Amino acid sequence: MNSTAFQVIKHNRLSIIERWQEEMSNFQEGERELTHVTREVFLNANTEFIDKLMAQVTNDHETISPELKDFFERTIQIGWPLNYITQGLQTFLRVTLQVIMDQDFDKEEAFKIYDLLDRSIDGLFNEIVQYTTHTWKNTISVQKMALLELSAPLIPVFEHITVMPLIGTIDTERAKWIMENLLEGAIKHRSQVVLIDITGVPIVDTMVAHHIIQAAEAVRLIGAKCILVGIRPEIAQTIVNLGIDLSEFPTRSNLLKGIEAALELTNKKIETLS
Amino acid sequence: MAAQTCVDVRNEWDIVSARQLGRDLSKELGFSSVDQARITTAISELARNIYLYAGKGKVCIEPVKDVNRSGLQIIASDTGPGIQDIRKVMQDGFTTSGGLGAGLPGVKRLMDEFSINSSVDIGTEILITKWLR
Ligand SMILES: Nc1ncnc2c1ncn2[C@@H]1O[C@H](COP(=O)(O)OP(=O)(O)OP(=O)(O)O)[C@@H](O)[C@H]1O
Ligand SMILES: [Mg+2]
């Protein structure tokens, strides 16, 4: 930053901090995420924020200081709203501008100072945007993984009989997961019959049908039988309209019928004790 | 009646949005559950073809009226590579992507009306309609 700007901020350090503190002290009101934060903790955070921000700006670093970065990251990690930080930065810009305007600079000089300050705050904005998008992306991919695992579980129901209920929309990624999970599980449980239940799949288009056919074939290759269950009537119609031939694959209308067939195939029987 | 609604297709999630829209509109118009599934499946096929072969495009859905009937019309358009031999792609089993090759001929059977307009390097537009019975 050019020396005048630097001087002005340094000189007016205390009044900038004071005004900033005053404006930011109201921030807690109306912020749902901050309702359980005690006043003391909040004000301490404010002090830490402005001290580190002031150090950052007056030290005239090109990049964000590790201390400020650490403060931003901690604030976000404990779940404080992102606009606490953005508002803090904007308030700093506004308050400092007021201080600059109170001095006797000519317009051009004042503008220059403001521009420099603005640029340095901009860098901080970029930093925070980058950090948060990175965090969100991570969170989303973790959730996606959790969802994947939830959406196609492999359940051993009896010895050698395994059920995989499919729930929800199947996209390429899920299809791959289903296939891997199916084969791995079928081998692990030494399944002789695998039932794929598609009751929870909203529509079966050619891609979904293709994946199901491939999964059934793969199950066959590892020496097990695959039974497709839960084809709803309207789905059966669309499959026929699409011209997809499922006649090679054993199908049953529902899971119960499928399990009965599987028991028969594995020479088992369920009897009611009299 | 509601005007045309469009969904941009750029990724797999957009395919889901497009068919959700088709599902909602067909339900609203009073289509049977089998026809709702047919319409939704047809949209899924066309949207996926856009995503796979053209990269991006859009699916527009609108209620239509004829003299004595009403229905739902879907236009799937893209400015992708286009289709060279339309007769070929309308045959069951023809695919350039290792799929089942059942999409386009399937859509024709799922719907009441089907027309396709495509030029190489310019793009593809497919118009399909289902009438309320
Ligand atoms: N919008 C498009 N732009 C360019 N080429 C297309 C487009 N739609 C379809 N095609 C071509 O037509 C072929 C047949 O399409 P169709 O949807 O019938 O089968 P598929 O997509 O190959 O397999 P499936 O739909 O059964 O999974 C495709 O392989 C592709 O070469
Ligand atoms: Mg297709």
Short mmCIF file of C-alpha atoms and ligand atoms in Angstrom, two decimals:
data_model
loop_
_atom_site.label_atom_id
_atom_site.label_comp_id
_atom_site.label_asym_id
_atom_site.label_seq_id
_atom_site.Cartn_x
_atom_site.Cartn_y
_atom_site.Cartn_z
CA MET A 1 0.00 0.00 0.00
CA ASN A 2 1.32 3.46 -0.67
CA SER A 3 2.83 5.28 2.24
CA THR A 4 0.10 7.89 2.70
CA ALA A 5 -2.61 5.29 3.01
CA PHE A 6 -0.46 3.40 5.38
CA GLN A 7 0.16 6.46 7.51
CA VAL A 8 -3.49 7.42 7.66
CA ILE A 9 -4.59 4.00 8.81
CA LYS A 10 -1.76 3.71 11.31
CA HIS A 11 -2.46 7.12 12.66
CA ASN A 12 -6.13 6.54 13.06
CA ARG A 13 -5.77 2.97 14.17
CA LEU A 14 -7.61 3.44 17.43
CA SER A 15 -10.57 5.34 16.07
CA ILE A 16 -10.98 2.85 13.23
CA ILE A 17 -10.97 -0.02 15.70
CA GLU A 18 -13.41 1.77 17.97
CA ARG A 19 -15.90 2.53 15.22
CA TRP A 20 -15.58 -0.97 13.83
CA GLN A 21 -16.20 -2.49 17.26
CA GLU A 22 -19.22 -0.31 17.70
CA GLU A 23 -20.79 -1.29 14.40
CA MET A 24 -19.97 -4.97 14.70
CA SER A 25 -21.21 -5.26 18.26
CA ASN A 26 -24.77 -5.28 16.89
CA PHE A 27 -24.06 -8.08 14.47
CA GLN A 28 -25.03 -10.81 16.90
CA GLU A 29 -28.65 -9.66 16.99
CA GLY A 30 -30.87 -11.49 14.58
CA GLU A 31 -28.23 -14.05 13.61
CA ARG A 32 -29.75 -17.43 14.29
CA GLU A 33 -26.41 -19.22 14.33
CA LEU A 34 -25.10 -16.86 16.99
CA THR A 35 -27.94 -17.06 19.48
CA HIS A 36 -26.18 -19.55 21.76
CA VAL A 37 -22.94 -17.62 21.65
CA THR A 38 -22.42 -15.64 24.84
CA ARG A 39 -21.90 -11.92 24.60
CA GLU A 40 -18.43 -12.27 26.05
CA VAL A 41 -17.32 -14.86 23.52
CA PHE A 42 -18.74 -12.78 20.71
CA LEU A 43 -17.02 -9.59 21.79
CA ASN A 44 -13.75 -11.45 22.27
CA ALA A 45 -14.05 -12.77 18.74
CA ASN A 46 -14.64 -9.24 17.50
CA THR A 47 -11.51 -8.02 19.24
CA GLU A 48 -9.48 -10.85 17.79
CA PHE A 49 -10.95 -10.17 14.35
CA ILE A 50 -10.18 -6.46 14.26
CA ASP A 51 -6.73 -6.87 15.81
CA LYS A 52 -5.68 -9.43 13.25
CA LEU A 53 -7.30 -7.55 10.42
CA MET A 54 -5.59 -4.34 11.44
CA ALA A 55 -2.25 -6.15 11.69
CA GLN A 56 -2.84 -7.62 8.24
CA VAL A 57 -3.64 -4.28 6.64
CA THR A 58 -0.96 -2.23 8.33
CA ASN A 59 1.72 -4.84 7.75
CA ASP A 60 1.02 -4.43 4.09
CA HIS A 61 1.41 -8.10 3.19
CA GLU A 62 0.58 -9.31 -0.27
CA THR A 63 -0.95 -12.49 1.06
CA ILE A 64 -3.16 -13.22 4.03
CA SER A 65 -1.33 -13.62 7.34
CA PRO A 66 -1.43 -17.07 8.93
CA GLU A 67 -3.05 -15.56 12.03
CA LEU A 68 -5.96 -13.99 10.14
CA LYS A 69 -6.38 -17.06 8.00
CA ASP A 70 -6.50 -19.19 11.11
CA PHE A 71 -9.13 -16.91 12.61
CA PHE A 72 -11.32 -17.12 9.49
CA GLU A 73 -11.05 -20.88 9.33
CA ARG A 74 -11.87 -21.36 12.99
CA THR A 75 -14.88 -19.07 12.74
CA ILE A 76 -16.28 -21.05 9.85
CA GLN A 77 -15.48 -24.41 11.35
CA ILE A 78 -17.43 -23.68 14.53
CA GLY A 79 -20.40 -22.78 12.33
CA TRP A 80 -20.55 -19.02 12.56
CA PRO A 81 -22.25 -17.46 9.54
CA LEU A 82 -20.02 -16.56 6.63
CA ASN A 83 -21.43 -13.06 6.58
CA TYR A 84 -19.90 -12.42 10.00
CA ILE A 85 -16.59 -12.34 8.17
CA THR A 86 -17.78 -10.57 5.04
CA GLN A 87 -19.63 -7.97 7.08
CA GLY A 88 -16.55 -7.50 9.24
CA LEU A 89 -14.45 -6.84 6.15
CA GLN A 90 -17.00 -4.48 4.65
CA THR A 91 -17.41 -2.62 7.90
CA PHE A 92 -13.67 -2.19 8.04
CA LEU A 93 -13.64 -0.75 4.56
CA ARG A 94 -16.51 1.62 5.34
CA VAL A 95 -15.15 2.79 8.66
CA THR A 96 -11.71 3.40 7.25
CA LEU A 97 -13.21 5.31 4.36
CA GLN A 98 -15.01 7.58 6.81
CA VAL A 99 -11.75 8.23 8.59
CA ILE A 100 -10.02 9.02 5.30
CA MET A 101 -12.80 11.41 4.35
CA ASP A 102 -12.44 13.19 7.68
CA GLN A 103 -8.89 14.12 6.72
CA ASP A 104 -8.04 16.95 4.44
CA PHE A 105 -7.09 15.02 1.35
CA ASP A 106 -7.90 16.20 -2.11
CA LYS A 107 -10.31 13.99 -3.99
CA GLU A 108 -7.71 12.26 -6.08
CA GLU A 109 -5.53 11.39 -3.15
CA ALA A 110 -8.47 10.13 -1.12
CA PHE A 111 -9.58 7.98 -4.01
CA LYS A 112 -6.11 6.51 -4.41
CA ILE A 113 -5.96 5.57 -0.76
CA TYR A 114 -9.39 4.06 -0.89
CA ASP A 115 -8.57 2.09 -4.01
CA LEU A 116 -5.49 0.57 -2.40
CA LEU A 117 -7.38 -0.35 0.70
CA ASP A 118 -10.18 -1.82 -1.36
CA ARG A 119 -7.74 -4.03 -3.24
CA SER A 120 -6.18 -5.35 -0.12
CA ILE A 121 -9.59 -6.24 1.36
CA ASP A 122 -10.50 -7.85 -1.97
CA GLY A 123 -7.64 -10.28 -1.55
CA LEU A 124 -9.07 -11.29 1.81
CA PHE A 125 -12.47 -11.83 0.25
CA ASN A 126 -10.96 -14.13 -2.35
CA GLU A 127 -9.19 -16.06 0.32
CA ILE A 128 -12.36 -16.63 2.29
CA VAL A 129 -14.39 -17.55 -0.80
CA GLN A 130 -11.78 -20.09 -1.80
CA TYR A 131 -11.61 -21.59 1.64
CA THR A 132 -15.36 -21.93 2.05
CA THR A 133 -16.01 -23.39 -1.39
CA HIS A 134 -13.29 -25.90 -0.74
CA THR A 135 -14.88 -26.84 2.58
CA TRP A 136 -18.34 -27.09 1.05
CA LYS A 137 -17.09 -29.23 -1.77
CA ASN A 138 -15.53 -31.59 0.73
CA THR A 139 -18.70 -31.73 2.78
CA ILE A 140 -20.77 -32.43 -0.30
CA SER A 141 -18.53 -35.22 -1.48
CA VAL A 142 -18.58 -36.83 1.96
CA GLN A 143 -22.38 -36.63 2.02
CA LYS A 144 -22.58 -37.98 -1.50
CA MET A 145 -20.54 -40.97 -0.42
CA ALA A 146 -22.75 -41.52 2.62
CA LEU A 147 -25.82 -41.29 0.41
CA LEU A 148 -24.34 -43.75 -2.04
CA GLU A 149 -23.75 -46.26 0.71
CA LEU A 150 -27.22 -45.78 2.09
CA SER A 151 -28.96 -46.02 -1.25
CA ALA A 152 -27.80 -49.50 -2.27
CA PRO A 153 -27.16 -51.65 0.76
CA LEU A 154 -26.55 -55.34 0.37
CA ILE A 155 -28.49 -57.35 2.91
CA PRO A 156 -27.88 -61.06 3.58
CA VAL A 157 -31.36 -62.26 4.52
CA PHE A 158 -30.74 -66.00 4.73
CA GLU A 159 -27.69 -68.13 4.23
CA HIS A 160 -26.69 -67.76 0.55
CA ILE A 161 -29.55 -65.36 -0.15
CA THR A 162 -28.84 -61.66 -0.46
CA VAL A 163 -31.08 -58.69 -1.22
CA MET A 164 -30.07 -55.40 -2.73
CA PRO A 165 -32.89 -52.86 -2.57
CA LEU A 166 -32.29 -49.94 -4.92
CA ILE A 167 -33.74 -46.65 -3.79
CA GLY A 168 -33.87 -43.43 -5.77
CA THR A 169 -32.51 -42.15 -9.02
CA ILE A 170 -29.68 -44.06 -10.61
CA ASP A 171 -26.97 -42.01 -12.30
CA THR A 172 -23.67 -43.20 -13.72
CA GLU A 173 -21.81 -42.87 -10.45
CA ARG A 174 -24.42 -44.78 -8.49
CA ALA A 175 -24.64 -47.45 -11.16
CA LYS A 176 -20.92 -48.07 -10.81
CA TRP A 177 -21.22 -48.21 -7.05
CA ILE A 178 -24.15 -50.62 -7.22
CA MET A 179 -22.21 -52.97 -9.46
CA GLU A 180 -19.10 -52.96 -7.27
CA ASN A 181 -21.02 -53.32 -4.05
CA LEU A 182 -23.17 -56.07 -5.49
CA LEU A 183 -20.29 -58.23 -6.65
CA GLU A 184 -18.12 -57.66 -3.63
CA GLY A 185 -21.01 -58.42 -1.28
CA ALA A 186 -22.20 -61.44 -3.22
CA ILE A 187 -18.73 -62.94 -3.01
CA LYS A 188 -18.28 -62.05 0.65
CA HIS A 189 -21.62 -63.55 1.69
CA ARG A 190 -21.15 -66.48 -0.67
CA SER A 191 -24.51 -65.73 -2.17
CA GLN A 192 -26.19 -68.25 -4.40
CA VAL A 193 -29.14 -66.00 -5.11
CA VAL A 194 -29.11 -62.23 -5.28
CA LEU A 195 -32.40 -60.36 -5.35
CA ILE A 196 -32.34 -56.88 -6.84
CA ASP A 197 -35.39 -54.94 -5.66
CA ILE A 198 -36.27 -51.95 -7.83
CA THR A 199 -39.49 -50.96 -6.04
CA GLY A 200 -37.81 -47.71 -5.01
CA VAL A 201 -36.48 -46.74 -8.43
CA PRO A 202 -38.72 -44.01 -9.87
CA ILE A 203 -38.19 -44.80 -13.55
CA VAL A 204 -36.36 -47.38 -15.57
CA ASP A 205 -34.97 -45.87 -18.74
CA THR A 206 -32.53 -47.55 -21.11
CA MET A 207 -29.53 -46.56 -19.04
CA VAL A 208 -30.93 -47.98 -15.82
CA ALA A 209 -32.10 -51.12 -17.64
CA HIS A 210 -28.66 -51.51 -19.17
CA HIS A 211 -26.99 -51.28 -15.78
CA ILE A 212 -29.40 -53.75 -14.22
CA ILE A 213 -28.81 -56.21 -17.07
CA GLN A 214 -25.06 -55.83 -16.69
CA ALA A 215 -25.28 -56.33 -12.93
CA ALA A 216 -27.40 -59.45 -13.37
CA GLU A 217 -24.94 -60.83 -15.90
CA ALA A 218 -22.01 -60.13 -13.62
CA VAL A 219 -23.75 -61.91 -10.76
CA ARG A 220 -24.25 -64.86 -13.05
CA LEU A 221 -20.54 -64.88 -13.88
CA ILE A 222 -19.60 -65.33 -10.24
CA GLY A 223 -21.85 -68.36 -10.13
CA ALA A 224 -24.93 -66.92 -8.48
CA LYS A 225 -28.46 -66.36 -9.73
CA CYS A 226 -30.02 -62.97 -9.95
CA ILE A 227 -33.73 -62.33 -9.51
CA LEU A 228 -35.21 -58.96 -10.34
CA VAL A 229 -38.12 -58.00 -8.09
CA GLY A 230 -40.41 -55.02 -7.54
CA ILE A 231 -41.11 -54.06 -11.15
CA ARG A 232 -44.17 -51.87 -10.76
CA PRO A 233 -46.88 -52.27 -13.43
CA GLU A 234 -46.23 -48.89 -15.06
CA ILE A 235 -42.51 -49.63 -15.15
CA ALA A 236 -43.18 -53.01 -16.75
CA GLN A 237 -45.12 -51.13 -19.48
CA THR A 238 -42.38 -48.64 -20.20
CA ILE A 239 -39.77 -51.40 -20.33
CA VAL A 240 -41.86 -53.19 -22.95
CA ASN A 241 -42.34 -49.94 -24.90
CA LEU A 242 -38.61 -49.35 -24.87
CA GLY A 243 -38.24 -52.78 -26.44
CA ILE A 244 -36.05 -54.08 -23.66
CA ASP A 245 -36.13 -57.82 -23.35
CA LEU A 246 -35.91 -59.01 -19.78
CA SER A 247 -37.22 -62.48 -20.53
CA GLU A 248 -33.80 -63.98 -19.92
CA PHE A 249 -33.87 -62.73 -16.36
CA PRO A 250 -35.96 -64.32 -13.70
CA THR A 251 -38.34 -61.72 -12.28
CA ARG A 252 -40.89 -61.73 -9.48
CA SER A 253 -43.51 -59.12 -8.76
CA ASN A 254 -42.38 -58.39 -5.21
CA LEU A 255 -39.68 -59.12 -2.69
CA LEU A 256 -41.71 -61.77 -0.85
CA LYS A 257 -42.27 -63.79 -4.02
CA GLY A 258 -38.61 -63.32 -4.86
CA ILE A 259 -37.51 -64.68 -1.50
CA GLU A 260 -39.81 -67.66 -1.91
CA ALA A 261 -38.20 -68.40 -5.25
CA ALA A 262 -34.75 -67.95 -3.76
CA LEU A 263 -35.52 -70.36 -0.92
CA GLU A 264 -36.64 -72.91 -3.44
CA LEU A 265 -33.48 -72.46 -5.48
CA THR A 266 -31.32 -73.00 -2.40
CA ASN A 267 -33.36 -75.97 -1.22
CA LYS A 268 -34.80 -74.21 1.77
CA LYS A 269 -38.28 -73.97 3.11
CA ILE A 270 -39.97 -71.94 5.79
CA GLU A 271 -42.51 -73.81 7.84
CA THR A 272 -44.92 -72.75 10.51
CA LEU A 273 -44.54 -74.77 13.66
CA SER A 274 -47.76 -76.23 14.80
CA MET B 1 -52.96 -23.16 -19.26
CA ALA B 2 -49.32 -22.89 -18.26
CA ALA B 3 -46.86 -21.77 -20.90
CA GLN B 4 -43.71 -23.50 -22.00
CA THR B 5 -41.20 -24.44 -19.31
CA CYS B 6 -37.62 -25.32 -20.18
CA VAL B 7 -34.79 -27.06 -18.41
CA ASP B 8 -31.19 -26.62 -19.50
CA VAL B 9 -29.40 -29.92 -19.78
CA ARG B 10 -25.70 -29.81 -18.96
CA ASN B 11 -25.17 -32.57 -16.45
CA GLU B 12 -26.81 -35.68 -15.07
CA TRP B 13 -28.73 -33.78 -12.41
CA ASP B 14 -30.37 -31.66 -15.08
CA ILE B 15 -31.73 -34.88 -16.59
CA VAL B 16 -33.41 -35.57 -13.26
CA SER B 17 -34.83 -32.03 -13.16
CA ALA B 18 -36.17 -32.32 -16.71
CA ARG B 19 -38.01 -35.50 -16.01
CA GLN B 20 -39.28 -34.25 -12.67
CA LEU B 21 -40.83 -31.36 -14.56
CA GLY B 22 -42.37 -33.80 -17.04
CA ARG B 23 -43.67 -35.92 -14.20
CA ASP B 24 -45.27 -32.91 -12.46
CA LEU B 25 -46.87 -31.50 -15.60
CA SER B 26 -48.21 -34.84 -16.80
CA LYS B 27 -49.71 -35.47 -13.39
CA GLU B 28 -51.26 -32.02 -13.36
CA LEU B 29 -52.83 -32.61 -16.76
CA GLY B 30 -54.40 -35.82 -15.54
CA PHE B 31 -52.39 -38.47 -17.35
CA SER B 32 -52.68 -42.01 -16.01
CA SER B 33 -49.78 -43.32 -13.97
CA VAL B 34 -48.66 -45.49 -16.90
CA ASP B 35 -48.65 -42.49 -19.24
CA GLN B 36 -46.86 -40.40 -16.61
CA ALA B 37 -44.16 -43.06 -16.53
CA ARG B 38 -44.03 -43.13 -20.34
CA ILE B 39 -43.64 -39.37 -20.60
CA THR B 40 -41.05 -39.25 -17.83
CA THR B 41 -39.08 -42.08 -19.41
CA ALA B 42 -39.18 -40.45 -22.85
CA ILE B 43 -37.86 -37.18 -21.39
CA SER B 44 -35.14 -39.09 -19.60
CA GLU B 45 -34.03 -40.70 -22.88
CA LEU B 46 -33.94 -37.45 -24.85
CA ALA B 47 -32.25 -35.50 -22.07
CA ARG B 48 -29.64 -38.19 -21.64
CA ASN B 49 -28.95 -38.26 -25.35
CA ILE B 50 -28.38 -34.50 -25.24
CA TYR B 51 -26.02 -34.88 -22.30
CA LEU B 52 -24.15 -37.79 -23.90
CA TYR B 53 -23.92 -36.76 -27.54
CA ALA B 54 -24.32 -32.99 -27.67
CA GLY B 55 -22.91 -32.05 -24.26
CA LYS B 56 -25.62 -29.50 -23.66
CA GLY B 57 -29.03 -28.47 -24.85
CA LYS B 58 -32.50 -28.03 -23.45
CA VAL B 59 -35.78 -29.75 -22.91
CA CYS B 60 -38.95 -27.68 -23.17
CA ILE B 61 -42.30 -28.96 -22.05
CA GLU B 62 -45.71 -27.43 -22.70
CA PRO B 63 -49.34 -28.40 -22.57
CA VAL B 64 -50.92 -28.38 -26.07
CA LYS B 65 -54.43 -28.42 -27.48
CA ASP B 66 -55.78 -29.89 -30.68
CA VAL B 67 -59.33 -29.49 -31.99
CA ASN B 68 -60.77 -32.08 -29.70
CA ARG B 69 -57.99 -33.21 -27.45
CA SER B 70 -55.24 -31.94 -25.24
CA GLY B 71 -51.87 -33.27 -24.36
CA LEU B 72 -48.26 -32.61 -23.50
CA GLN B 73 -45.56 -31.66 -25.95
CA ILE B 74 -41.85 -31.95 -25.37
CA ILE B 75 -39.11 -30.43 -27.48
CA ALA B 76 -35.56 -31.59 -26.91
CA SER B 77 -33.03 -29.48 -28.77
CA ASP B 78 -29.30 -29.13 -28.95
CA THR B 79 -26.65 -27.59 -31.15
CA GLY B 80 -24.45 -30.66 -30.99
CA PRO B 81 -22.96 -32.81 -33.76
CA GLY B 82 -26.32 -33.77 -35.26
CA ILE B 83 -27.31 -37.16 -36.63
CA GLN B 84 -26.12 -38.27 -40.03
CA ASP B 85 -28.41 -41.18 -40.75
CA ILE B 86 -31.74 -40.80 -39.00
CA ARG B 87 -33.07 -44.13 -40.33
CA LYS B 88 -30.19 -45.91 -38.68
CA VAL B 89 -30.57 -44.34 -35.23
CA MET B 90 -34.27 -45.19 -35.27
CA GLN B 91 -33.46 -48.89 -35.49
CA ASP B 92 -33.61 -50.92 -32.32
CA GLY B 93 -30.14 -51.72 -31.10
CA PHE B 94 -28.21 -49.05 -32.98
CA THR B 95 -25.80 -47.28 -30.66
CA THR B 96 -22.50 -45.45 -30.92
CA SER B 97 -21.91 -45.43 -27.17
CA GLY B 98 -22.18 -49.07 -26.16
CA GLY B 99 -25.71 -48.50 -24.85
CA LEU B 100 -28.72 -50.63 -25.63
CA GLY B 101 -29.61 -48.50 -28.63
CA ALA B 102 -33.19 -48.58 -27.45
CA GLY B 103 -33.62 -44.91 -26.61
CA LEU B 104 -34.90 -43.24 -29.75
CA PRO B 105 -37.01 -46.11 -31.14
CA GLY B 106 -38.28 -46.57 -27.59
CA VAL B 107 -39.32 -42.93 -27.26
CA LYS B 108 -41.25 -43.24 -30.51
CA ARG B 109 -43.22 -46.15 -29.07
CA LEU B 110 -43.71 -44.49 -25.70
CA MET B 111 -45.28 -41.40 -27.24
CA ASP B 112 -48.12 -40.71 -29.71
CA GLU B 113 -46.20 -38.40 -31.98
CA PHE B 114 -42.53 -38.26 -32.77
CA SER B 115 -40.62 -36.08 -35.21
CA ILE B 116 -36.94 -35.54 -35.53
CA ASN B 117 -35.00 -32.84 -37.28
CA SER B 118 -31.24 -33.04 -37.39
CA SER B 119 -28.37 -31.70 -39.44
CA VAL B 120 -24.77 -32.66 -39.10
CA ASP B 121 -22.76 -29.99 -37.25
CA ILE B 122 -25.86 -27.91 -36.64
CA GLY B 123 -27.83 -29.86 -34.10
CA THR B 124 -30.83 -31.96 -33.35
CA GLU B 125 -34.42 -31.17 -32.46
CA ILE B 126 -36.85 -33.83 -31.42
CA LEU B 127 -40.53 -33.10 -30.87
CA ILE B 128 -42.76 -35.58 -29.13
CA THR B 129 -46.38 -35.44 -27.99
CA LYS B 130 -48.61 -37.53 -25.81
CA TRP B 131 -52.37 -37.02 -25.98
CA LEU B 132 -54.74 -37.45 -23.07
CA ARG B 133 -57.04 -40.38 -23.59
N1 LIG C 1 -29.00 -35.45 -29.61
C1 LIG C 1 -28.17 -36.25 -30.34
N2 LIG C 1 -27.14 -35.70 -31.02
C2 LIG C 1 -26.31 -36.50 -31.76
N3 LIG C 1 -26.44 -37.84 -31.86
C3 LIG C 1 -27.45 -38.44 -31.20
C4 LIG C 1 -28.37 -37.69 -30.41
N4 LIG C 1 -29.28 -38.53 -29.89
C5 LIG C 1 -28.94 -39.76 -30.32
N5 LIG C 1 -27.84 -39.72 -31.12
C6 LIG C 1 -27.21 -40.87 -31.80
O1 LIG C 1 -28.18 -41.85 -31.99
C7 LIG C 1 -27.78 -43.10 -31.44
C8 LIG C 1 -28.97 -43.87 -30.95
O2 LIG C 1 -29.57 -43.19 -29.84
P1 LIG C 1 -30.44 -44.02 -28.81
O3 LIG C 1 -30.89 -43.11 -27.73
O4 LIG C 1 -31.50 -44.72 -29.59
O5 LIG C 1 -29.45 -45.14 -28.27
P2 LIG C 1 -28.21 -44.94 -27.29
O6 LIG C 1 -28.27 -43.61 -26.64
O7 LIG C 1 -26.96 -45.26 -28.05
O8 LIG C 1 -28.43 -46.08 -26.20
P3 LIG C 1 -29.60 -46.09 -25.10
O9 LIG C 1 -30.45 -44.89 -25.32
O10 LIG C 1 -30.35 -47.35 -25.34
O11 LIG C 1 -28.94 -46.08 -23.79
C9 LIG C 1 -26.79 -42.74 -30.38
O12 LIG C 1 -25.87 -43.80 -30.11
C10 LIG C 1 -26.10 -41.51 -30.98
O13 LIG C 1 -25.09 -41.90 -31.88
MG MG C 2 -30.03 -42.88 -25.72
#
